Amino acid sequence: MFAFAKIWGNETLLRYLKKTVQTQTTSHAYLLVGKYGCGKKMIADAFCRYLHCENLGVEACGVCTSCRLFDAGNHPDVIYITTEKKSIGVEEIREQILETVGLLPYSFPKKIYVIPNAHTLTPQAQNALLKTLEEPPQYALFILLAESTEPLFQTVLSRSIVLQLPPLPDDLVAEYLQKNLLATADTAKTFAIYAQGSIGMALELLQDESFAALRDFVLEKIRQLPKMSLGDALLLAKEFENYKNDLRFLDMIELWYRDVLVAKSTKNPNHLIQQEYQADIFAATGVSTANLIACAEAVQLAKKQLSQNGNFRLTMEVMLMNIKENTKS
Ligand SMILES: [Zn+2]
């Protein structure tokens, strides 16, 4: 539990954090930045435990007083900031940090404050925190975890060592799912792609029934599209507006055409990512390779346009018309 060895990927970052402890060169503030579910909290936990361990080795020892307190969730000198709200406000900063940061640590050399979801700190909360970040007591250490640096003041960023956690390679996420959840190779591969480099996200998707339902719905519509009337296709564009804020349905469509192309060119079902749709995928190979590539490109173009704030409904209409045109029999 909470060991560096349990964390997948990010080797360079972990080596760096360990080294700062070993050489006693830790900074007073770190900001870990990475997308949802990428392991920020796990890294912060391992770092806190290592920082406080009384018998430092390659890992924290797991048996000293500090390690035992930490593992029991009772470490007096590691404080996790919590909130019931969607953002962390000035009250939380005042009550949970400012009122206690002046008091010496209970029994260990450092007093660590971990701020999860630091990207939700309100401007007032950031202002309240700023002075302490600028002139912290020598025993204080802050670890901020954020999905993005954008909402944070430049002054907050410049007071912290900013460490980016890049997305993990799909293969690594898939391997994790296979080893830890005994997912089949195909399922692991599919969900690794949807999770875009985040193990936490992959775990969530695997357990999320609405995700599976969305995929069934979207792929069924895409299969029907070639035979749909023009009016129904336009209605579908309207229906997709329900997923405006969750563009994973576009990844689903793109992955579908990837599999149809693979099925067409290799004739080998083992190469498909979405094995569960095998029969449907092979049934869709009746159109030319060039047309299938055009379909995949239509999805990519739609994604690009939406990322540039293109009109959603219009983008969907164009994409669906394009796919329809390229898959008509
Ligand atoms: Zn220890």
Coordinates of C-alpha atoms and ligand atoms in Angstrom, one line a residue:
M1 CA 0.0 0.0 0.0
F2 CA 1.2 3.5 -0.8
A3 CA 4.5 2.3 -2.2
F4 CA 6.2 3.8 -5.2
A5 CA 6.5 0.3 -6.6
K6 CA 2.7 0.2 -6.8
I7 CA 2.6 3.1 -9.2
W8 CA 2.5 2.4 -12.9
G9 CA 4.6 4.6 -15.2
N10 CA 6.0 8.0 -14.4
E11 CA 9.4 6.4 -13.4
T12 CA 11.4 9.6 -14.0
L13 CA 9.1 11.7 -11.8
L14 CA 9.1 9.1 -9.0
R15 CA 12.9 8.9 -9.1
Y16 CA 13.1 12.6 -8.9
L17 CA 10.8 12.8 -5.9
K18 CA 12.6 10.1 -4.0
K19 CA 15.9 11.7 -4.7
T20 CA 14.8 15.0 -3.2
V21 CA 14.0 13.2 0.0
Q22 CA 17.2 11.2 0.0
T23 CA 19.3 14.3 -0.5
Q24 CA 17.1 16.4 1.8
T25 CA 16.4 18.9 -1.0
T26 CA 12.6 18.8 -1.0
S27 CA 11.0 22.1 -2.0
H28 CA 8.2 23.6 0.2
A29 CA 5.6 23.2 -2.6
Y30 CA 4.9 20.8 -5.4
L31 CA 2.1 20.9 -8.0
L32 CA 1.3 17.6 -9.7
V33 CA -0.6 18.2 -12.9
G34 CA -2.3 15.4 -14.8
K35 CA -5.7 14.4 -16.1
Y36 CA -8.4 12.9 -14.0
G37 CA -7.5 9.4 -12.7
C38 CA -3.8 9.5 -13.8
G39 CA -2.4 8.7 -10.4
K40 CA -1.7 12.1 -8.8
K41 CA -3.1 11.0 -5.4
M42 CA -1.2 7.8 -5.4
I43 CA 2.0 9.6 -6.1
A44 CA 1.3 12.2 -3.4
D45 CA 0.5 9.4 -0.9
A46 CA 3.8 7.5 -1.7
F47 CA 5.7 10.8 -1.5
C48 CA 4.2 11.8 1.9
R49 CA 4.9 8.3 3.4
Y50 CA 8.4 8.3 2.1
L51 CA 9.1 11.9 3.3
H52 CA 8.1 10.9 6.8
C53 CA 9.6 7.4 7.0
E54 CA 12.1 6.9 9.8
N55 CA 14.1 4.1 8.0
L56 CA 14.6 5.3 4.5
G57 CA 15.4 2.8 1.9
V58 CA 14.3 2.4 -1.7
E59 CA 10.8 2.5 -0.3
A60 CA 9.3 3.7 3.0
C61 CA 9.9 0.9 5.5
G62 CA 6.2 0.2 6.4
V63 CA 7.0 -0.6 10.0
C64 CA 8.2 2.6 11.7
T65 CA 5.8 4.7 13.7
S66 CA 5.3 7.1 10.9
C67 CA 4.6 4.5 8.3
R68 CA 2.2 2.7 10.5
L69 CA 0.3 5.9 11.3
F70 CA 0.2 6.8 7.6
D71 CA -1.0 3.3 6.6
A72 CA -3.8 3.5 9.2
G73 CA -4.9 6.9 7.8
N74 CA -4.0 8.6 11.1
H75 CA -0.8 10.5 10.4
P76 CA -1.0 13.7 12.4
D77 CA 1.4 15.5 10.1
V78 CA -0.1 14.8 6.8
I79 CA -3.3 16.8 6.3
Y80 CA -5.5 16.3 3.3
I81 CA -7.7 19.3 2.4
T82 CA -11.3 18.3 2.0
T83 CA -14.5 20.0 0.9
E84 CA -18.1 19.1 0.4
K85 CA -18.4 21.6 -2.5
K86 CA -17.4 21.5 -6.1
S87 CA -14.6 24.0 -5.5
I88 CA -12.2 24.7 -2.7
G89 CA -13.1 28.1 -1.1
V90 CA -11.4 30.5 1.1
E91 CA -13.1 29.0 4.2
E92 CA -11.5 25.6 3.6
I93 CA -8.1 27.2 3.2
R94 CA -8.5 29.3 6.3
E95 CA -9.8 26.5 8.5
Q96 CA -7.7 23.6 7.3
I97 CA -4.4 25.4 6.5
L98 CA -4.0 28.9 7.7
E99 CA -5.3 28.2 11.3
T100 CA -2.8 25.3 11.8
V101 CA 0.2 26.0 9.6
G102 CA 1.8 28.1 12.3
L103 CA 1.7 25.3 14.8
L104 CA 4.8 23.0 14.8
P105 CA 4.3 19.5 13.5
Y106 CA 3.2 17.0 16.1
S107 CA 5.9 14.5 16.1
F108 CA 7.7 14.5 12.7
P109 CA 10.1 17.0 11.1
K110 CA 7.6 18.0 8.4
K111 CA 4.0 19.0 8.3
I112 CA 2.5 18.2 4.9
Y113 CA -0.6 19.6 3.4
V114 CA -2.1 17.9 0.4
I115 CA -4.6 19.8 -1.7
P116 CA -6.5 17.5 -4.1
N117 CA -8.4 19.1 -7.0
A118 CA -6.3 22.3 -6.6
H119 CA -7.6 23.4 -10.1
T120 CA -10.9 24.1 -8.2
L121 CA -9.4 26.6 -5.8
T122 CA -11.4 29.7 -6.1
P123 CA -9.5 33.0 -6.8
Q124 CA -10.1 34.1 -3.2
A125 CA -8.8 30.7 -1.9
Q126 CA -5.7 31.1 -4.0
N127 CA -5.2 34.6 -2.7
A128 CA -5.6 33.3 0.9
L129 CA -3.0 30.6 0.2
L130 CA -0.5 32.8 -1.5
K131 CA 1.1 34.4 1.4
T132 CA 1.8 31.0 3.1
L133 CA 3.1 29.6 -0.2
E134 CA 5.5 32.6 -0.4
E135 CA 6.8 32.5 3.2
P136 CA 6.0 29.0 4.6
P137 CA 7.3 27.9 7.9
Q138 CA 10.4 25.8 7.3
Y139 CA 8.7 22.6 8.4
A140 CA 5.7 23.1 6.0
L141 CA 5.3 21.3 2.7
F142 CA 2.5 21.7 0.3
I143 CA 1.5 19.2 -2.4
L144 CA -1.2 20.5 -4.8
L145 CA -2.9 18.1 -7.2
A146 CA -4.5 19.6 -10.3
E147 CA -6.0 18.5 -13.6
S148 CA -4.9 21.7 -15.2
T149 CA -2.7 24.7 -14.4
E150 CA -5.1 27.1 -16.2
P151 CA -7.3 28.1 -13.3
L152 CA -4.3 28.7 -11.1
F153 CA -2.7 32.1 -10.6
Q154 CA 0.8 32.6 -12.1
T155 CA 1.9 33.5 -8.6
V156 CA 0.7 30.1 -7.2
L157 CA 2.5 28.3 -10.0
S158 CA 5.7 30.2 -9.6
R159 CA 5.9 29.3 -5.9
S160 CA 5.6 25.6 -6.6
I161 CA 7.6 23.0 -8.4
V162 CA 5.3 22.1 -11.2
L163 CA 5.5 18.4 -12.2
Q164 CA 3.5 17.2 -15.2
L165 CA 2.2 13.7 -15.4
P166 CA 1.9 12.8 -19.0
P167 CA -0.8 10.2 -20.1
L168 CA 0.4 6.7 -19.9
P169 CA 0.9 4.7 -23.1
D170 CA -2.2 2.6 -24.0
D171 CA -0.2 -0.6 -23.8
L172 CA 0.6 0.1 -20.2
V173 CA -2.9 0.9 -19.2
A174 CA -4.1 -2.3 -20.9
E175 CA -1.5 -4.3 -19.2
Y176 CA -2.7 -2.9 -15.8
L177 CA -6.3 -3.8 -16.5
Q178 CA -5.3 -7.3 -17.5
K179 CA -3.1 -7.9 -14.5
N180 CA -5.3 -6.2 -11.9
L181 CA -8.8 -6.7 -13.1
L182 CA -8.2 -9.9 -15.1
A183 CA -9.8 -8.1 -18.0
T184 CA -9.5 -10.0 -21.3
A185 CA -6.9 -8.6 -23.7
D186 CA -9.6 -7.1 -26.0
T187 CA -11.5 -5.4 -23.2
A188 CA -8.3 -4.1 -21.8
K189 CA -7.2 -2.7 -25.1
T190 CA -10.6 -1.1 -25.8
F191 CA -10.8 0.6 -22.5
A192 CA -7.2 1.7 -22.5
I193 CA -7.9 3.6 -25.7
Y194 CA -11.0 5.2 -24.3
A195 CA -9.3 6.2 -21.1
Q196 CA -6.5 8.1 -23.0
G197 CA -3.6 7.3 -20.7
S198 CA -5.4 7.3 -17.4
I199 CA -5.6 4.1 -15.3
G200 CA -8.2 5.7 -13.0
M201 CA -10.4 6.6 -15.9
A202 CA -10.1 3.1 -17.4
L203 CA -11.2 1.6 -14.0
E204 CA -14.1 3.9 -13.9
L205 CA -15.2 3.2 -17.4
L206 CA -15.0 -0.5 -16.9
Q207 CA -17.5 -0.2 -14.0
D208 CA -19.7 2.4 -15.7
E209 CA -22.8 0.8 -17.1
S210 CA -23.8 4.1 -18.8
F211 CA -20.6 4.0 -20.8
A212 CA -21.3 0.6 -22.1
A213 CA -24.9 1.6 -22.9
L214 CA -23.7 4.7 -24.7
R215 CA -21.4 2.6 -26.8
D216 CA -24.2 0.2 -27.7
F217 CA -26.5 3.0 -28.7
V218 CA -23.9 5.0 -30.7
L219 CA -22.6 2.0 -32.6
E220 CA -26.1 0.7 -33.4
K221 CA -27.0 4.1 -34.9
I222 CA -23.8 4.1 -36.9
R223 CA -24.6 0.7 -38.3
Q224 CA -28.1 1.8 -39.3
L225 CA -26.8 5.1 -40.8
P226 CA -26.2 3.7 -44.4
K227 CA -29.9 2.7 -44.7
M228 CA -31.3 5.7 -42.8
S229 CA -33.4 8.3 -44.6
L230 CA -31.9 11.8 -44.9
G231 CA -34.4 13.1 -42.4
D232 CA -33.5 10.4 -39.8
A233 CA -29.8 11.1 -40.3
L234 CA -30.4 14.7 -39.5
L235 CA -32.5 13.7 -36.5
L236 CA -29.5 11.7 -35.3
A237 CA -27.3 14.8 -35.4
K238 CA -29.9 16.4 -33.2
E239 CA -29.9 13.4 -30.9
F240 CA -26.1 13.5 -30.5
E241 CA -26.5 16.9 -29.0
N242 CA -27.3 15.0 -25.7
Y243 CA -23.6 14.0 -25.7
K244 CA -22.3 17.4 -26.5
N245 CA -20.3 17.4 -23.2
D246 CA -19.0 13.9 -23.5
L247 CA -17.2 13.6 -26.8
R248 CA -16.2 10.0 -26.1
F249 CA -18.9 8.9 -28.5
L250 CA -16.7 10.3 -31.3
D251 CA -13.9 8.0 -30.1
M252 CA -16.3 5.2 -30.3
I253 CA -17.2 5.9 -33.9
E254 CA -13.6 6.3 -34.9
L255 CA -12.6 3.1 -33.2
W256 CA -15.5 1.4 -35.0
Y257 CA -14.1 2.3 -38.4
R258 CA -10.6 1.4 -37.3
D259 CA -11.9 -2.1 -36.6
V260 CA -13.9 -2.3 -39.8
L261 CA -10.8 -1.4 -41.8
V262 CA -8.7 -4.0 -39.9
A263 CA -11.4 -6.6 -40.5
K264 CA -11.5 -5.8 -44.2
S265 CA -7.7 -5.8 -44.7
T266 CA -6.7 -8.7 -42.4
K267 CA -9.8 -10.9 -42.4
N268 CA -8.6 -11.9 -39.0
P269 CA -10.9 -11.3 -36.0
N270 CA -8.1 -11.6 -33.6
H271 CA -6.8 -8.2 -34.7
L272 CA -10.0 -6.4 -33.8
I273 CA -10.0 -4.2 -30.7
Q274 CA -13.7 -4.6 -30.1
Q275 CA -14.1 -8.3 -30.2
E276 CA -17.6 -8.2 -28.8
Y277 CA -18.9 -6.6 -32.0
Q278 CA -17.0 -9.0 -34.2
A279 CA -20.0 -10.1 -36.3
D280 CA -21.3 -6.6 -36.9
I281 CA -17.8 -5.4 -37.8
F282 CA -17.3 -8.0 -40.4
A283 CA -20.8 -7.3 -41.7
A284 CA -19.8 -3.7 -42.3
T285 CA -16.8 -4.5 -44.5
G286 CA -18.8 -4.4 -47.7
V287 CA -17.6 -0.9 -48.6
S288 CA -14.3 0.0 -50.2
T289 CA -11.2 0.7 -48.1
A290 CA -11.1 4.3 -49.5
N291 CA -14.6 4.9 -48.3
L292 CA -13.9 3.5 -44.8
I293 CA -10.9 5.7 -44.5
A294 CA -13.1 8.6 -45.5
C295 CA -15.5 7.7 -42.7
A296 CA -12.7 7.7 -40.1
E297 CA -11.4 11.0 -41.5
A298 CA -14.9 12.5 -41.2
V299 CA -14.9 11.7 -37.5
Q300 CA -11.4 13.1 -37.0
L301 CA -12.4 16.3 -38.8
A302 CA -15.5 16.6 -36.6
K303 CA -13.3 16.2 -33.5
K304 CA -11.0 18.9 -34.7
Q305 CA -13.7 21.3 -35.5
L306 CA -15.4 20.8 -32.2
S307 CA -12.1 21.4 -30.4
Q308 CA -12.0 24.7 -32.3
N309 CA -15.5 25.6 -31.0
G310 CA -17.2 24.6 -34.3
N311 CA -21.0 24.6 -34.2
F312 CA -22.0 21.2 -32.7
R313 CA -25.1 20.4 -34.6
L314 CA -23.7 21.5 -38.0
T315 CA -20.5 19.5 -37.4
M316 CA -22.5 16.4 -36.6
E317 CA -24.7 16.9 -39.6
V318 CA -21.7 17.2 -41.9
M319 CA -20.0 14.2 -40.3
L320 CA -23.0 12.0 -40.5
M321 CA -23.7 13.0 -44.1
N322 CA -20.2 12.2 -45.0
I323 CA -20.3 8.8 -43.4
K324 CA -23.6 8.1 -45.0
E325 CA -22.3 9.0 -48.4
N326 CA -19.3 6.8 -48.0
T327 CA -21.1 3.8 -46.7
K328 CA -24.2 3.6 -48.9
S329 CA -24.6 0.3 -50.6
Ligands
ZN1 ZN 8.9 3.9 7.7

